[in-house]
Short mmCIF file of C-alpha atoms and ligand atoms in Angstrom, two decimals:
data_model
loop_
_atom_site.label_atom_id
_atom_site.label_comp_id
_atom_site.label_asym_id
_atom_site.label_seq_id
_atom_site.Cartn_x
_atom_site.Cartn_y
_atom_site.Cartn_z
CA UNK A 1072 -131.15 55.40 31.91
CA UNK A 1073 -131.44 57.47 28.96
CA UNK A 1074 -127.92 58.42 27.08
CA UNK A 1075 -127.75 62.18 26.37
CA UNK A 1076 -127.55 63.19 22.56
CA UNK A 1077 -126.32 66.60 23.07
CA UNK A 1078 -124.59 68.35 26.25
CA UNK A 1079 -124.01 71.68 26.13
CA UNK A 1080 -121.63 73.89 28.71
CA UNK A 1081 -121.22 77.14 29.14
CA UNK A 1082 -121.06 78.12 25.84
CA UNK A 1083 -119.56 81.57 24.78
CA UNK A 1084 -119.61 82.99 21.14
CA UNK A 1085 -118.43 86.51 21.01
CA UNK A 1086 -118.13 87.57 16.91
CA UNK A 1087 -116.37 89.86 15.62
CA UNK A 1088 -113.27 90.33 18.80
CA UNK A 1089 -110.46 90.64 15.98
CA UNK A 1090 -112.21 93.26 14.22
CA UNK A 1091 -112.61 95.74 17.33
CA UNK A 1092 -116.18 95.75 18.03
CA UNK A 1093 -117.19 92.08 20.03
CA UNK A 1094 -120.90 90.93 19.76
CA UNK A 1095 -121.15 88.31 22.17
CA UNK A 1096 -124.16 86.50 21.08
CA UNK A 1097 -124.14 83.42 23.40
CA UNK A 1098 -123.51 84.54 27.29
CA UNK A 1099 -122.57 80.72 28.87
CA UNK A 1100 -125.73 78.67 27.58
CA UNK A 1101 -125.90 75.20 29.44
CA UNK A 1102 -128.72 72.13 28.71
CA UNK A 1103 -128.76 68.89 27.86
CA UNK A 1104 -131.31 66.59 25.57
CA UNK A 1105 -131.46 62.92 26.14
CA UNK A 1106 -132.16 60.59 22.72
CA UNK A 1107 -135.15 60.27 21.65
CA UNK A 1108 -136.04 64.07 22.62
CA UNK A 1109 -137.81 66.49 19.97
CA UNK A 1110 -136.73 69.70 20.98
CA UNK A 1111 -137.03 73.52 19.93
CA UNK A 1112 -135.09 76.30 20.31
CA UNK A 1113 -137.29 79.63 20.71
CA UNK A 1114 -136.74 83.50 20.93
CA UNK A 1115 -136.53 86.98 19.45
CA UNK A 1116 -134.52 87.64 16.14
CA UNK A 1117 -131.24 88.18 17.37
CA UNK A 1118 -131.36 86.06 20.64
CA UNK A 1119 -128.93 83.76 18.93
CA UNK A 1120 -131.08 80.79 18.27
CA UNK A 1121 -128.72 80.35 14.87
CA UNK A 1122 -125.50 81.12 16.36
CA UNK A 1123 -126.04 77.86 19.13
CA UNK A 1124 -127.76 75.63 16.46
CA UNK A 1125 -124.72 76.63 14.06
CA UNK A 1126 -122.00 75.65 17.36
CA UNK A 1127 -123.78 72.35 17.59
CA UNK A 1128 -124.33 71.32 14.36
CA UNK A 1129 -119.75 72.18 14.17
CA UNK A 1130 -120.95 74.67 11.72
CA UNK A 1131 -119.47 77.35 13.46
CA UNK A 1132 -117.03 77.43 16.71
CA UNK A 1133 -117.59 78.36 20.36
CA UNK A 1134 -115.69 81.20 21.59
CA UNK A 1135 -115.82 79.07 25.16
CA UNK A 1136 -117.38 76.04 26.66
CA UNK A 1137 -118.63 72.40 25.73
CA UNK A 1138 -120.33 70.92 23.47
CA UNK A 1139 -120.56 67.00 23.17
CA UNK A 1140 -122.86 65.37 20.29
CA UNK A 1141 -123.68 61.77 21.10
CA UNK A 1142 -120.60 61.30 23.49
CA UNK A 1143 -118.09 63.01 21.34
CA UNK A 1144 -116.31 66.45 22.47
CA UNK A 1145 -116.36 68.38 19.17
CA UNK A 1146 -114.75 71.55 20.50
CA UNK A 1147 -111.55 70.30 20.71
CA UNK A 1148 -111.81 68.08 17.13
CA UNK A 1149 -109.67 69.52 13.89
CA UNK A 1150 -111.63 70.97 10.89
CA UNK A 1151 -110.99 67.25 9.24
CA UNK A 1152 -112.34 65.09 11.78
CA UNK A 1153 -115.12 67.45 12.26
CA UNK A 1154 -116.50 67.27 8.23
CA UNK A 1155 -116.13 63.36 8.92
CA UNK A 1156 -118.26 63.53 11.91
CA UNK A 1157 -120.65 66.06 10.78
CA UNK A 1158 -121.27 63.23 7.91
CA UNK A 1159 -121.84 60.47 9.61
CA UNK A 1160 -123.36 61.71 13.04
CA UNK A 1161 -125.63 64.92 11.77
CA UNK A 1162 -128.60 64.97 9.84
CA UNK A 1163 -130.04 68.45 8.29
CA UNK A 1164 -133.13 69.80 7.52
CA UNK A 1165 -132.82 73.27 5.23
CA UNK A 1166 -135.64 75.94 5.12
CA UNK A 1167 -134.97 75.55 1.60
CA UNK A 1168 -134.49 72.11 1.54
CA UNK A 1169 -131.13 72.14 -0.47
CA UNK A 1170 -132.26 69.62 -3.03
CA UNK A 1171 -129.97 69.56 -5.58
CA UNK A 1172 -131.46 70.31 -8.83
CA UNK A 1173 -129.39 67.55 -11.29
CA UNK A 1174 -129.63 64.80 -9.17
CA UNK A 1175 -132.56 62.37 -8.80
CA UNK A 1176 -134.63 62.60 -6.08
CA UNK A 1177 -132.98 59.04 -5.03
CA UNK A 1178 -129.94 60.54 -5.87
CA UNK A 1179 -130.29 63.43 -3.63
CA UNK A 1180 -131.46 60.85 -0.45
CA UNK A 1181 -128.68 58.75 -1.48
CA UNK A 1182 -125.71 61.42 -1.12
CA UNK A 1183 -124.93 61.20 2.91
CA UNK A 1184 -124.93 57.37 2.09
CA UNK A 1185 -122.11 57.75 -1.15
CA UNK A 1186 -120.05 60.40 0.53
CA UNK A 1187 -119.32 58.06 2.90
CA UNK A 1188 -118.43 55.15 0.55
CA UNK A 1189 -121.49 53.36 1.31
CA UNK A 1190 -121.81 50.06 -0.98
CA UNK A 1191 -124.67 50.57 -3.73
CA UNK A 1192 -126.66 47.71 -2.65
CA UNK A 1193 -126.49 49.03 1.27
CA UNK A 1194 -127.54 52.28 -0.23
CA UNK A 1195 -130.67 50.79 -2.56
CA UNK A 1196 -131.79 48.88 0.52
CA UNK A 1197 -131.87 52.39 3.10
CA UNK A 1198 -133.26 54.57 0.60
CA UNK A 1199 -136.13 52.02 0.11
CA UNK A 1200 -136.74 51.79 3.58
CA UNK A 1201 -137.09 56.15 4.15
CA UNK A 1202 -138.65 56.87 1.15
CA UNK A 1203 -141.65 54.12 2.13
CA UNK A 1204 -141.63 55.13 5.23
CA UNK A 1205 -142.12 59.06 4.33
CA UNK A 1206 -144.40 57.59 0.98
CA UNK A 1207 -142.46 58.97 -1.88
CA UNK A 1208 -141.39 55.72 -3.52
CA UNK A 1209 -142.62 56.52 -6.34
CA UNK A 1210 -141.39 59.62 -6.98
CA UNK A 1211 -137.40 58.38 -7.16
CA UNK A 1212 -136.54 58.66 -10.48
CA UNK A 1213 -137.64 61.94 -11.19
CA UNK A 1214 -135.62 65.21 -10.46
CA UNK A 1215 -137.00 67.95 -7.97
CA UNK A 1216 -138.60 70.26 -10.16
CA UNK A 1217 -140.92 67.50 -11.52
CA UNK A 1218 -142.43 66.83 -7.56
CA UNK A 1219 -144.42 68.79 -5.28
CA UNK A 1220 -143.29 71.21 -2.69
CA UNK A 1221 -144.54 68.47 0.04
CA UNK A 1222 -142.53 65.46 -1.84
CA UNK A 1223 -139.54 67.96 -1.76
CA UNK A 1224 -139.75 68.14 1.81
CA UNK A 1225 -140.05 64.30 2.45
CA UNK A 1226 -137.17 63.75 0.23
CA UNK A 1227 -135.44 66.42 2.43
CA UNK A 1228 -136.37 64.58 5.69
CA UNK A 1229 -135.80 61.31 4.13
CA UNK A 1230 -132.04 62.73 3.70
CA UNK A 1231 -131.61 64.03 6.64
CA UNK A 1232 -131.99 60.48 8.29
CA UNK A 1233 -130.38 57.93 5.27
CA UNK A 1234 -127.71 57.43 7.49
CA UNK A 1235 -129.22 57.40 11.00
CA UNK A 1236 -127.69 60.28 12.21
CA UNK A 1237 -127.63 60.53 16.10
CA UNK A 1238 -129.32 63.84 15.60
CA UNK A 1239 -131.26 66.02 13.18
CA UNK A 1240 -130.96 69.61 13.58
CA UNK A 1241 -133.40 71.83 11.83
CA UNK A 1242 -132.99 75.41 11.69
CA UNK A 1243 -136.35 77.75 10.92
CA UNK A 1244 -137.33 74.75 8.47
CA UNK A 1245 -140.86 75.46 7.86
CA UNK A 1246 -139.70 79.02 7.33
CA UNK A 1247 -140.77 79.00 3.65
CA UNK A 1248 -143.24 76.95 3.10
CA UNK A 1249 -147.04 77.96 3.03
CA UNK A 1250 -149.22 76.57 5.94
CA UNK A 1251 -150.60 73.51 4.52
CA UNK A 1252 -146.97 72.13 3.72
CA UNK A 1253 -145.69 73.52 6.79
CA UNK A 1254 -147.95 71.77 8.57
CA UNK A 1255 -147.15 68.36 6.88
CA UNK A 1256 -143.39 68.69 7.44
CA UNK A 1257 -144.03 69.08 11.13
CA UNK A 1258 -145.66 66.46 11.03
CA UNK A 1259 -143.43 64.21 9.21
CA UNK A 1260 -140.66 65.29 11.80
CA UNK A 1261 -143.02 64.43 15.04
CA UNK A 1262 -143.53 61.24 13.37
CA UNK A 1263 -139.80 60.39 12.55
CA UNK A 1264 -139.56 61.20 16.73
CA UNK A 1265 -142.37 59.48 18.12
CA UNK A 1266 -141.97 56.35 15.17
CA UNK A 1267 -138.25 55.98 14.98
CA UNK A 1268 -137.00 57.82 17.86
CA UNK A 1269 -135.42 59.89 16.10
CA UNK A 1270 -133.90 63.03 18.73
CA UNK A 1271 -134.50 66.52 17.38
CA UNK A 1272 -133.45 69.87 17.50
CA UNK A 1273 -135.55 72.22 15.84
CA UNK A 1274 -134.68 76.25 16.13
CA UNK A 1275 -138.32 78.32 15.06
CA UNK A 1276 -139.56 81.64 16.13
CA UNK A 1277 -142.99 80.44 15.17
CA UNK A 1278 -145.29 78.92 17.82
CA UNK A 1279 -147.15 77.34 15.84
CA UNK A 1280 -143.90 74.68 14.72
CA UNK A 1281 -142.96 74.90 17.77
CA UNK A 1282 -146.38 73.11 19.68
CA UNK A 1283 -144.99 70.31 17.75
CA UNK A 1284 -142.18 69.77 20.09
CA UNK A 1285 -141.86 68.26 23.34
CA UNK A 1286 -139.73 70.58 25.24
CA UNK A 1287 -139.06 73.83 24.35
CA UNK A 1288 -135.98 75.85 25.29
CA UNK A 1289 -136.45 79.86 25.00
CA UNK A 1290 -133.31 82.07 24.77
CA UNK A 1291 -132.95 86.03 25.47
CA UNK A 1292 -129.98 88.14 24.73
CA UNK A 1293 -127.81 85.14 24.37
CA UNK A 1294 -128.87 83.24 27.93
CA UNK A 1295 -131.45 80.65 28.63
CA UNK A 1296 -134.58 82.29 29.84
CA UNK A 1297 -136.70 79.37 30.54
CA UNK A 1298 -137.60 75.71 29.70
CA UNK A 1299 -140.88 74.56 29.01
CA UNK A 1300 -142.11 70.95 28.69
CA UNK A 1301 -145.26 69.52 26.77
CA UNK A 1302 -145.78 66.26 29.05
CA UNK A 1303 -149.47 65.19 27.96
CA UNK A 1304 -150.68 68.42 27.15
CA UNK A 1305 -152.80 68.36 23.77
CA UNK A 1306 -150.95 70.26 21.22
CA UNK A 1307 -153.24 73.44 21.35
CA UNK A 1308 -153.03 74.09 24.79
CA UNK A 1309 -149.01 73.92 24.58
CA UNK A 1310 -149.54 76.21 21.94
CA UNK A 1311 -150.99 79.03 24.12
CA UNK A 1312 -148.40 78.33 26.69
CA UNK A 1313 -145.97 78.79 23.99
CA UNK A 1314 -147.42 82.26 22.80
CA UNK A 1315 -147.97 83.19 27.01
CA UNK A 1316 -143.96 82.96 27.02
CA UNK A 1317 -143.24 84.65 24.31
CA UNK A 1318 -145.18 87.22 25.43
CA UNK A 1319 -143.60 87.48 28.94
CA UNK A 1320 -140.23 87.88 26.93
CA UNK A 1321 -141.69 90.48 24.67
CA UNK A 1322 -143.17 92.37 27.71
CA UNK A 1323 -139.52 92.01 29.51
CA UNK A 1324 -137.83 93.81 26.53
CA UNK A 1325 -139.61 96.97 26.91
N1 ADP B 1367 -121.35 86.43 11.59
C1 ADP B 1367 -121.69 87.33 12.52
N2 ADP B 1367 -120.89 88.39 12.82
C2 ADP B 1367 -121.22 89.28 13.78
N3 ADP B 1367 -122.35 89.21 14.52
C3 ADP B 1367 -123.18 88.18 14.28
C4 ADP B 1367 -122.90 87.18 13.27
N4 ADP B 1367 -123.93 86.29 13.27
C5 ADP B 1367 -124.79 86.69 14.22
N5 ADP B 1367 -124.35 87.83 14.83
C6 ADP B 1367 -125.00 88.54 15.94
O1 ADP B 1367 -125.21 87.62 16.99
C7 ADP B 1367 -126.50 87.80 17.58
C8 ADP B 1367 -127.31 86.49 17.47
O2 ADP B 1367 -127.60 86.25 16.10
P1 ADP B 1367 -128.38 84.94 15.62
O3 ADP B 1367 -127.76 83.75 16.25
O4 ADP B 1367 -128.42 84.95 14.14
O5 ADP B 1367 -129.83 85.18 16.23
P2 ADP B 1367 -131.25 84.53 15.84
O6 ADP B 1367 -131.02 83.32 15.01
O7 ADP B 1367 -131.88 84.25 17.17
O8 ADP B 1367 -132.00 85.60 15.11
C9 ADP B 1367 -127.11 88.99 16.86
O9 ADP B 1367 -126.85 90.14 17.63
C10 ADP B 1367 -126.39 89.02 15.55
O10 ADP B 1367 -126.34 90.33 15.04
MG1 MG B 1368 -131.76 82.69 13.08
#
């Protein structure tokens, strides 16, 4: 049987309750993904696709509910354990990437790794193995503004997995990129899932990133509107399913 990565309960995430005027941006959101998943998080601006991406990835705390990452209950853990866990257990992928500029591109994959106190020689012999895998080898010595936009984004991915994280959460990460890198990111990520097995949570509004996925979750108004899964579908005809939702929810709204 497959172990679930992420199991999600009832979450509740009102904002702003001190300050007079709630927003309750998640109303009780349940699912579950199993490892090995790749899956997206869809709906309008404001649905709060962010807000439950943000809860998982301990970013940000539930108002109510549960939320368990790779068997762990984070919504009872202290602000301490949960940095510790965050570094060891999460991997990120930034729409900006969040390279950082003085370090080395092997520098930059190797941080998750030397946070942690992760021997040099352990570290030389991971970052070998991502960077060949995503084919930037080459590319280690030099700093980011000396590589492409698309070797940026491998180094990014290649980061977000140095440490085998249990999960990678992605929020909007093709958001800045043009089409032609966007495209290659996505599919760097499908590969790292279908490859590696690598489970994935990606949060997009665009249907286009999204066909890339395998399920896709769609939220309105803060609740779970539907579920939609790719099974053997080729990726095109997902697509228009994808856009045929998004439509229905659009349609809903007025
Ligand atoms: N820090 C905050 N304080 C108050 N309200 C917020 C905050 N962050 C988000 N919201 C509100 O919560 C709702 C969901 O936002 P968000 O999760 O960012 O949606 P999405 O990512 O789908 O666009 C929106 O109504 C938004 O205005
Ligand atoms: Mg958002």
């Amino acid at each position: 049987m497959k172990r679930s990565v992420i199991i999600v309960k009832n979450i509740q995430k009102v904002y702003g309750e001190k300050r007079g005027n709630p927003s309750h941006a998640l109303k009780g959101i349940s699912f579950s993904m199993d490892e090995g998943e790749f899956v997206g998080v869809m709906g309008p601006s404001g649905s709060g696709k962010t807000t439950l991406l943000n809860v998982i990835s301990t970013l940000d705390h539930a108002t109510d509910g549960l939320v368990e990452i790779a068997g762990t209950n984070i919504t009872k853990m202290r602000q301490s354990e949960l940095a510790d866990f965050r570094s060891k257990k999460l991997g990120f992928i930034f729409q900006d990437f969040n390279l950082l500029e003085n370090l080395s591109i092997y520098e930059n994959i190797a941080l998750p790794l030397s946070l942690q106190g992760v021997s040099s020689n352990k570290i030389g012999t991971k970052v070998e193995k991502v960077t060949k895998m995503l084919r930037i080898s080459d590319i280690l010595s030099k700093y980011p503004s000396e590589v492409s936009g698309g070797q940026k984004q491998r180094a990014a991915a290649a980061r977000a997995i140095v440490h085998d994280p249990a999960i990678i959460l992605a929020d909007e990460p093709t958001g800045a990129l043009d089409s032609k890198n966007a495209a290659s990111l996505l599919e760097t990520v499908a590969n790292l899932n279908e490859e590696q097995g690598t489970s994935i949570l990606m949060v997009t509004h665009d249907a286009y990133s999204a066909s890339y996925c395998k399920r896709i979750l769609f939220i309105q108004d803060g609740e779970l509107y539907k579920e939609i899964h790719r099974s053997q579908m080729p990726r095109h005809v997902f697509y228009k399913e994808i856009l045929d939702v998004l439509a229905e929810l659009g349609s809903e709204k007025r």
